[in-house]
C-alpha cells in the first residue's frame, strides 16, 4: 500500500484509532489491513457481545508516530496538536530493545486521554470530506453540536446510536450556549468547572431516578419522548438510560449556576439556622429556591425530604465551614467533592445491567428486566415511607400512657398500611412476570383466592 498518497487531516480531539479507521476508509481498505503497519501484542477492548468498542484507543511509540504522520500525509506537529493520545507513552512499547520497531498498544480511551463520544458526522464531512464515523475526546459538558442540533452520545456503550436529535428541544441547545458563562463563573469562584458540572450532574441524575414518583413532573417525560423520536413506547427503560444526560442537561447547567452563586450559599446558611442549627422542614427556603431555578415551583418539599443526596452534602459543607466545624471522617469538607457512592451510573454500565437482566426467560427473568421501572420505584417508595414512620418512634416511650400509645399506634398503623400496599405491588409484579400465584401466596402469607380477587379488582396496581 502506498502511504501518504491520500492526505487525511485529523479532527480536533480525535482518537488516534478513529483517525486510523478514517485513513483506511479513504484508502478503501479494511482497518485491520492498515493496523498491520504496527506491531501490536494486545487486542482492542470489546463489548460483551464481541464487537470492538468505539472508544478503543491506540497509543504508539516514537517510530509508530512517524509512521502515522507519513500515512496521513501531515506533519507530526499537526497530529500532536489534534490527537490527545498521540503523545501518550506506554512503557511496554516506548523502551527496550524493540523501541525502534513500529509498535502500538490498545487502550480504552478513558485510560489514555479522557471520556470519548461520537463526533457529528455532518461536521466530520464538512471538515474532512468524509461522512464517516469519528470518535473524539469530548467532556460531558460539551455534548451538543450547536451547528446541527445534535446530542453526541458516549462512545463506550453498546448500542447503535451516535447522536440524539435536538431539533424540538431548543432548551438543551440553549443550555449548551450558557455553559461557558457558568464555567467562567466557576473559575472566578475558585472552583474547577469540571467539579461544578460533576456535582450538578450527580444532583440532577438523582432527581431523574426519583422523578418516577413525582406526579407533577411533566417536563422530562415530554423531553424524553422527543429524544426517542416521538415516543419511547415499550422501550422506556432503554430510552431512560440512553436519553438521560441529554434530557437533564438544562437542569444540570441551571443547578451548577445556582450553586456557584454566593446568594444561594447565603440562603442555605439562613435555612440551616445559622449559628443556631434547626431541623430542616418541608418548606426549606433553599430547596424551594432551587426548585424555582429549574422551573419546578413544587419541587422544594421533595428536595427537603432527600437527606442522602449530594446536594445535602454540599449544603452541609457550606454550613460547617461557616460554623468552623468539621464533619464525620467520611464527610467531604470541600463542598464540590463528590463521594464515590454518589456518582451516577454511566450509560454503558446501565445498558450492560439491562442486557444481562433480559437474557433469562419466563419466571426466571431478572426482576429489573420484567417489572416496569415505575412499579419498582413505587415499591421502593412505599418501603422507604414505612421506614420513616418507624424511625420516628425512636425514644417515644416517655410521656403519659395515652400519649405514647397514640403515637405508637398511629405510626405503626400507617407503617402497616404502607407495607400492605408494598406487598400487593410486589405480589402483582411477580405474578405478572410469570411467577405462579400459589408461590406468591405462600411467600406473602395470603390466601391465593384473596390475592386473585385483589388482582382482578386492580388493587395491586394502585
Coordinates of C-alpha atoms in Angstrom, one line a residue:
X1 CA 0.0 0.0 0.0
X2 CA 1.3 3.4 -0.9
X3 CA 1.4 5.7 2.1
X4 CA 0.8 9.4 2.1
X5 CA -1.0 9.4 -1.3
X6 CA -4.3 10.5 0.1
X7 CA -3.9 13.2 2.7
X8 CA -6.1 12.6 5.8
X9 CA -6.4 15.5 8.3
X10 CA -7.2 14.8 11.9
X11 CA -10.2 16.3 13.7
X12 CA -9.6 18.3 16.9
X13 CA -9.7 15.9 19.8
X14 CA -10.0 12.8 17.7
X15 CA -9.0 9.4 18.9
X16 CA -5.8 8.1 17.2
X17 CA -7.7 4.9 16.4
X18 CA -10.5 6.9 14.8
X19 CA -8.1 8.7 12.5
X20 CA -6.6 5.3 11.5
X21 CA -10.0 4.0 10.7
X22 CA -10.7 7.0 8.5
X23 CA -7.3 6.6 6.8
X24 CA -8.4 3.0 6.0
X25 CA -11.7 4.1 4.6
X26 CA -10.1 6.8 2.4
X27 CA -7.8 4.1 1.0
X28 CA -10.8 1.7 0.6
X29 CA -9.1 -0.9 2.9
X30 CA -10.4 -2.6 6.0
X31 CA -9.0 -1.1 9.2
X32 CA -7.3 -4.4 10.0
X33 CA -5.1 -4.1 6.9
X34 CA -3.8 -0.6 7.9
X35 CA -3.3 -1.6 11.5
X36 CA -0.8 -4.3 10.3
X37 CA 1.7 -1.5 9.8
X38 CA 2.2 -1.5 13.6
X39 CA 3.3 -4.4 15.7
X40 CA 0.7 -4.8 18.4
X41 CA 0.7 -7.6 21.0
X42 CA -2.7 -7.0 22.7
X43 CA -6.2 -6.7 21.4
X44 CA -8.8 -3.9 21.3
X45 CA -11.4 -3.7 24.1
X46 CA -14.7 -5.4 23.1
X47 CA -18.3 -5.4 24.3
X48 CA -19.8 -8.4 25.9
X49 CA -21.4 -9.2 22.6
X50 CA -18.0 -9.4 20.9
X51 CA -17.9 -6.2 18.9
X52 CA -14.9 -3.8 19.2
X53 CA -15.7 -0.8 21.4
X54 CA -15.9 2.5 19.6
X55 CA -13.8 4.1 22.4
X56 CA -11.0 1.5 21.9
X57 CA -7.9 3.8 21.6
X58 CA -4.4 3.0 20.3
X59 CA -1.2 4.5 21.6
X60 CA 2.1 4.5 19.5
X61 CA 5.8 4.5 20.2
X62 CA 8.1 7.0 18.6
X63 CA 8.5 5.0 15.4
X64 CA 4.8 4.4 15.3
X65 CA 4.1 8.1 15.4
X66 CA 6.4 8.7 12.5
X67 CA 4.6 6.0 10.5
X68 CA 1.1 7.5 11.2
X69 CA 2.3 11.0 10.2
X70 CA 3.6 9.6 6.9
X71 CA 0.5 7.6 6.4
X72 CA -1.8 10.7 6.8
X73 CA 0.5 13.0 4.8
X74 CA 0.6 15.6 7.5
X75 CA 3.3 16.9 9.9
X76 CA 3.8 15.3 13.3
X77 CA 3.1 18.7 14.9
X78 CA -0.4 18.6 13.4
X79 CA -1.1 15.2 14.9
X80 CA 0.4 16.2 18.2
X81 CA -1.9 19.2 18.4
X82 CA -5.1 17.5 17.3
X83 CA -4.8 14.0 18.8
X84 CA -4.9 14.0 22.7
X85 CA -3.5 10.4 22.9
X86 CA -0.9 10.8 20.1
X87 CA 1.9 11.8 22.5
X88 CA 0.9 9.4 25.3
X89 CA 3.7 7.0 26.1
X90 CA 3.2 3.4 27.1
X91 CA 6.3 1.9 28.8
X92 CA 5.6 -1.5 27.2
X93 CA 6.3 -0.1 23.8
X94 CA 8.3 3.0 24.3
X95 CA 11.5 1.5 25.6
X96 CA 13.6 -1.7 25.3
X97 CA 15.3 -3.5 22.5
X98 CA 12.4 -3.0 20.1
X99 CA 11.9 0.7 20.7
X100 CA 12.8 1.4 17.1
X101 CA 10.2 -1.0 15.8
X102 CA 6.9 0.5 14.7
X103 CA 4.7 -0.5 17.6
X104 CA 1.3 0.2 19.0
X105 CA -0.8 -0.8 22.1
X106 CA -4.5 -0.8 22.6
X107 CA -6.1 1.0 25.5
X108 CA -9.5 2.2 26.5
X109 CA -9.9 5.9 25.7
X110 CA -10.7 6.9 29.3
X111 CA -7.3 5.5 30.4
X112 CA -5.5 7.3 27.6
X113 CA -6.8 10.8 27.5
X114 CA -10.4 11.1 28.7
X115 CA -14.0 10.4 28.0
X116 CA -14.9 9.7 24.4
X117 CA -18.0 10.5 22.4
X118 CA -19.1 10.1 18.8
X119 CA -18.4 13.0 16.6
X120 CA -21.1 14.6 14.5
X121 CA -20.9 13.0 11.0
X122 CA -22.1 16.2 9.3
X123 CA -19.3 18.2 10.9
X124 CA -16.8 15.4 10.0
X125 CA -17.9 15.6 6.4
X126 CA -17.6 19.4 6.4
X127 CA -14.1 19.3 7.9
X128 CA -12.6 16.3 6.1
X129 CA -14.9 15.5 3.1
X130 CA -15.6 12.1 4.7
X131 CA -19.1 11.4 6.0
X132 CA -17.8 8.7 8.3
X133 CA -18.0 7.8 11.9
X134 CA -15.4 9.7 14.0
X135 CA -14.8 9.4 17.8
X136 CA -13.4 12.3 19.8
X137 CA -12.5 13.1 23.3
X138 CA -15.4 15.3 24.4
X139 CA -16.2 16.2 28.0
X140 CA -19.7 15.6 29.2
X141 CA -20.5 19.3 29.3
X142 CA -19.8 19.8 25.6
X143 CA -22.0 17.2 24.0
X144 CA -24.3 19.5 21.9
X145 CA -23.3 20.1 18.3
X146 CA -24.6 23.7 18.0
X147 CA -24.3 23.7 14.2
X148 CA -26.5 20.7 13.6
X149 CA -28.6 20.4 16.9
X150 CA -27.4 17.0 17.9
X151 CA -26.5 15.4 21.3
X152 CA -23.3 13.4 20.9
X153 CA -23.5 10.1 22.8
X154 CA -20.8 8.3 24.8
X155 CA -18.7 6.0 22.7
X156 CA -18.1 3.3 25.3
X157 CA -21.7 1.9 25.3
X158 CA -23.0 -1.0 23.2
X159 CA -25.9 0.5 21.2
X160 CA -26.3 1.6 17.5
X161 CA -26.9 5.3 18.1
X162 CA -24.2 8.0 17.7
X163 CA -26.4 11.0 18.5
X164 CA -29.8 12.2 19.5
X165 CA -31.7 14.9 17.6
X166 CA -32.4 18.2 19.5
X167 CA -34.4 20.0 16.8
X168 CA -37.5 20.1 19.0
X169 CA -35.6 20.7 22.2
X170 CA -34.2 24.3 22.0
X171 CA -33.7 24.4 25.8
X172 CA -31.0 21.7 25.6
X173 CA -29.1 23.7 22.9
X174 CA -29.7 26.9 24.9
X175 CA -28.1 25.2 28.0
X176 CA -25.0 24.4 25.9
X177 CA -24.7 28.1 24.9
X178 CA -25.0 29.1 28.6
X179 CA -22.4 26.7 29.9
X180 CA -19.3 28.7 29.0
X181 CA -20.6 31.5 31.2
X182 CA -21.2 29.1 34.1
X183 CA -17.7 27.8 33.6
X184 CA -16.2 31.3 33.8
X185 CA -18.2 31.9 37.0
X186 CA -16.8 28.8 38.4
X187 CA -13.2 29.9 37.7
X188 CA -13.9 33.2 39.3
X189 CA -15.2 31.4 42.4
X190 CA -12.0 29.3 42.6
X191 CA -13.9 26.1 41.5
X192 CA -12.8 23.8 38.7
X193 CA -15.6 23.9 36.0
X194 CA -15.4 20.1 35.8
X195 CA -16.1 19.9 39.6
X196 CA -19.1 22.2 39.3
X197 CA -20.6 20.2 36.4
X198 CA -19.9 16.8 38.0
X199 CA -21.6 17.7 41.2
X200 CA -24.6 19.3 39.5
X201 CA -24.9 16.3 37.2
X202 CA -25.0 13.9 40.2
X203 CA -27.6 16.0 41.9
X204 CA -29.9 16.1 38.9
X205 CA -29.3 12.5 37.9
X206 CA -30.6 11.5 41.3
X207 CA -33.7 13.6 40.7
X208 CA -34.1 11.8 37.4
X209 CA -34.5 8.5 39.2
X210 CA -36.8 9.9 41.9
X211 CA -38.9 11.7 39.2
X212 CA -40.7 8.4 38.5
X213 CA -42.8 9.1 41.6
X214 CA -43.2 12.9 41.0
X215 CA -46.8 13.2 39.8
X216 CA -46.3 16.9 38.9
X217 CA -43.2 16.2 36.7
X218 CA -44.2 16.8 33.1
X219 CA -41.0 18.4 31.5
X220 CA -38.7 15.3 31.5
X221 CA -41.3 12.8 30.1
X222 CA -42.1 15.1 27.3
X223 CA -38.4 15.8 26.6
X224 CA -37.5 12.1 26.6
X225 CA -40.2 11.2 24.1
X226 CA -38.8 13.9 21.8
X227 CA -35.4 12.4 22.1
X228 CA -36.8 9.0 21.3
X229 CA -38.2 10.3 18.0
X230 CA -41.7 10.9 19.3
X231 CA -42.5 8.1 21.7
X232 CA -40.3 5.9 23.9
X233 CA -43.0 3.3 23.9
X234 CA -42.2 -0.2 25.1
X235 CA -38.5 0.7 25.3
X236 CA -39.0 3.3 28.0
X237 CA -36.4 1.7 30.3
X238 CA -33.8 1.7 27.5
X239 CA -34.5 5.3 26.5
X240 CA -34.4 6.4 30.1
X241 CA -30.8 5.2 30.1
X242 CA -29.7 6.5 26.7
X243 CA -31.5 9.8 26.9
X244 CA -30.9 10.7 30.5
X245 CA -27.9 13.0 30.1
X246 CA -29.4 14.9 27.2
X247 CA -32.8 15.2 28.9
X248 CA -31.4 16.6 32.2
X249 CA -28.7 18.8 30.7
X250 CA -30.7 22.1 31.0
X251 CA -31.3 21.4 34.7
X252 CA -27.7 20.4 35.3
X253 CA -26.5 23.8 33.9
X254 CA -29.1 25.6 36.0
X255 CA -28.1 23.8 39.2
X256 CA -24.4 24.4 38.6
X257 CA -25.0 28.1 38.1
X258 CA -27.2 28.3 41.2
X259 CA -24.7 26.5 43.5
X260 CA -21.9 28.9 42.3
X261 CA -23.9 32.0 43.4
X262 CA -23.0 33.5 46.8
X263 CA -26.6 34.4 47.3
X264 CA -27.6 30.7 47.2
X265 CA -25.0 29.8 49.7
X266 CA -26.4 32.5 51.9
X267 CA -29.9 31.1 51.6
X268 CA -28.5 27.6 52.6
X269 CA -26.9 29.2 55.6
X270 CA -30.0 31.0 56.7
X271 CA -32.2 27.9 56.1
X272 CA -29.9 25.9 58.4
X273 CA -30.5 28.3 61.3
X274 CA -27.1 29.9 61.0
X275 CA -25.2 29.6 64.3
X276 CA -28.3 28.2 65.9
X277 CA -29.0 25.0 64.0
X278 CA -32.5 23.9 63.3
X279 CA -34.1 20.8 61.7
X280 CA -34.9 21.1 58.0
X281 CA -38.6 21.5 57.2
X282 CA -40.7 20.8 54.1
X283 CA -40.7 24.5 53.3
X284 CA -36.9 24.8 53.4
X285 CA -36.2 28.1 51.6
X286 CA -33.0 26.8 49.8
X287 CA -34.9 23.8 48.4
X288 CA -37.8 26.0 47.3
X289 CA -35.4 28.5 45.6
X290 CA -33.6 25.7 43.8
X291 CA -36.8 24.2 42.6
X292 CA -37.8 27.6 41.2
X293 CA -34.4 27.8 39.4
X294 CA -35.2 24.6 37.4
X295 CA -38.7 25.6 36.6
X296 CA -40.5 23.5 39.2
X297 CA -42.0 25.6 42.0
X298 CA -43.4 22.4 43.6
X299 CA -40.1 20.6 43.9
X300 CA -38.9 22.1 47.2
X301 CA -40.6 19.6 49.6
X302 CA -39.2 16.7 47.5
X303 CA -35.7 18.0 47.8
X304 CA -36.1 18.8 51.5
X305 CA -37.1 15.1 52.2
X306 CA -34.0 13.7 50.5
X307 CA -31.3 13.6 53.2
X308 CA -28.8 11.4 51.5
X309 CA -28.2 13.4 48.3
X310 CA -25.0 15.1 47.1
X311 CA -27.0 18.4 47.3
X312 CA -27.4 17.8 51.1
X313 CA -23.7 17.2 51.4
X314 CA -22.9 20.4 49.5
X315 CA -25.2 22.4 51.9
X316 CA -23.6 20.6 54.9
X317 CA -20.1 21.5 53.8
X318 CA -21.1 25.1 53.3
X319 CA -22.7 25.4 56.7
X320 CA -19.9 23.6 58.6
X321 CA -17.3 25.9 57.0
X322 CA -19.2 29.0 58.3
X323 CA -19.6 27.4 61.7
X324 CA -15.9 26.4 61.7
X325 CA -16.9 22.8 62.4
X326 CA -15.7 19.5 61.0
X327 CA -18.0 16.7 60.0
X328 CA -17.6 12.9 60.3
X329 CA -14.5 11.4 58.7
X330 CA -16.3 10.3 55.6
X331 CA -18.0 13.7 55.0
X332 CA -16.3 15.9 52.4
X333 CA -15.1 19.3 53.7
X334 CA -14.9 20.5 50.1
X335 CA -18.5 21.2 49.1
X336 CA -17.6 20.4 45.4
X337 CA -16.1 16.9 46.2
X338 CA -18.5 14.1 45.2
X339 CA -18.5 10.8 47.1
X340 CA -17.8 7.8 45.0
X341 CA -21.1 6.1 46.0
X342 CA -23.0 9.2 44.9
X343 CA -21.6 9.2 41.3
X344 CA -24.4 8.3 38.9
X345 CA -24.1 5.1 36.9
X346 CA -22.8 5.7 33.3
X347 CA -24.9 4.9 30.3
X348 CA -22.6 2.0 29.4
X349 CA -22.9 0.5 32.8
X350 CA -26.6 0.7 32.9
X351 CA -27.0 -0.8 29.5
X352 CA -24.8 -3.8 30.5
X353 CA -27.0 -4.4 33.5
X354 CA -30.2 -4.1 31.4
X355 CA -28.9 -6.5 28.8
X356 CA -27.9 -9.1 31.5
X357 CA -31.4 -8.8 33.1
X358 CA -33.1 -9.6 29.8
X359 CA -31.3 -12.8 29.0
X360 CA -33.4 -15.2 31.0
X361 CA -37.0 -16.2 30.1
X362 CA -40.2 -16.9 32.0
X363 CA -40.4 -16.5 35.7
X364 CA -36.6 -16.9 35.7
X365 CA -36.2 -13.4 34.2
X366 CA -34.3 -10.8 36.2
X367 CA -36.6 -8.7 38.3
X368 CA -35.5 -5.4 36.8
X369 CA -36.0 -6.7 33.3
X370 CA -39.6 -7.7 33.7
X371 CA -41.1 -5.3 36.3
X372 CA -41.7 -1.8 34.9
X373 CA -39.4 0.8 36.4
X374 CA -42.3 2.8 37.6
X375 CA -43.6 -0.2 39.6
X376 CA -40.2 -1.0 41.1
X377 CA -39.8 2.6 42.2
X378 CA -43.3 2.7 43.7
X379 CA -42.4 -0.4 45.8
X380 CA -39.2 1.2 47.0
X381 CA -41.0 4.4 47.8
X382 CA -43.6 2.6 49.9
X383 CA -41.0 0.7 51.9
X384 CA -39.0 3.9 52.5
X385 CA -42.1 5.8 53.7
X386 CA -42.8 2.9 56.1
X387 CA -39.3 3.0 57.4
X388 CA -39.5 6.7 58.0
X389 CA -42.7 6.2 60.1
X390 CA -40.9 3.6 62.2
X391 CA -37.8 5.7 62.6
X392 CA -39.9 8.5 64.2
X393 CA -40.8 6.0 67.0
X394 CA -37.3 6.1 68.5
X395 CA -37.4 7.3 72.1
X396 CA -41.2 7.6 72.1
X397 CA -41.6 5.6 75.4
X398 CA -41.7 8.7 77.5
X399 CA -44.8 10.6 78.4
X400 CA -48.3 9.6 79.5
X401 CA -49.7 6.2 78.6
X402 CA -52.3 7.8 76.3
X403 CA -49.7 10.0 74.5
X404 CA -47.3 7.1 74.0
X405 CA -50.0 4.7 72.9
X406 CA -51.5 7.2 70.5
X407 CA -48.1 7.9 68.9
X408 CA -47.1 4.3 68.6
X409 CA -50.5 3.1 67.2
X410 CA -50.7 5.9 64.7
X411 CA -47.2 5.4 63.3
X412 CA -47.4 1.6 63.4
X413 CA -50.8 1.6 61.7
X414 CA -49.5 3.9 59.0
X415 CA -46.4 1.8 58.5
X416 CA -48.6 -1.4 58.3
X417 CA -50.8 0.2 55.7
X418 CA -47.7 1.2 53.6
X419 CA -46.2 -2.3 53.9
X420 CA -49.5 -3.9 53.0
X421 CA -49.6 -1.8 49.8
X422 CA -46.0 -2.7 49.1
X423 CA -46.9 -6.4 49.5
X424 CA -49.7 -6.1 47.0
X425 CA -47.5 -4.2 44.5
X426 CA -44.8 -6.8 44.8
X427 CA -47.2 -9.8 44.5
X428 CA -48.8 -8.3 41.5
X429 CA -45.5 -7.6 39.8
X430 CA -44.3 -11.2 40.5
X431 CA -47.5 -12.8 39.1
X432 CA -47.4 -10.5 36.0
X433 CA -43.8 -11.6 35.5
X434 CA -44.8 -15.3 35.4
X435 CA -44.3 -16.5 38.9
X436 CA -47.1 -18.9 40.0
X437 CA -49.9 -17.4 42.1
X438 CA -49.6 -20.2 44.6
X439 CA -46.0 -19.5 45.2
X440 CA -46.6 -15.8 45.6
X441 CA -49.5 -16.5 48.0
X442 CA -47.2 -18.7 50.1
X443 CA -44.4 -16.1 50.3
X444 CA -46.8 -13.3 51.2
X445 CA -48.7 -15.5 53.6
X446 CA -52.0 -14.6 52.0
X447 CA -54.7 -17.0 50.6
X448 CA -54.3 -17.4 46.8
X449 CA -58.1 -16.8 46.4
X450 CA -57.9 -13.4 48.1
X451 CA -54.8 -12.4 46.0
X452 CA -56.6 -13.4 42.8
X453 CA -59.6 -11.4 43.8
X454 CA -57.5 -8.3 44.7
X455 CA -55.7 -8.5 41.3
X456 CA -59.0 -8.9 39.5
X457 CA -60.2 -5.7 41.0
X458 CA -56.9 -4.0 40.0
X459 CA -55.9 -3.1 43.6
X460 CA -52.4 -4.4 43.1
X461 CA -51.8 -1.7 40.6
X462 CA -52.7 1.3 42.9

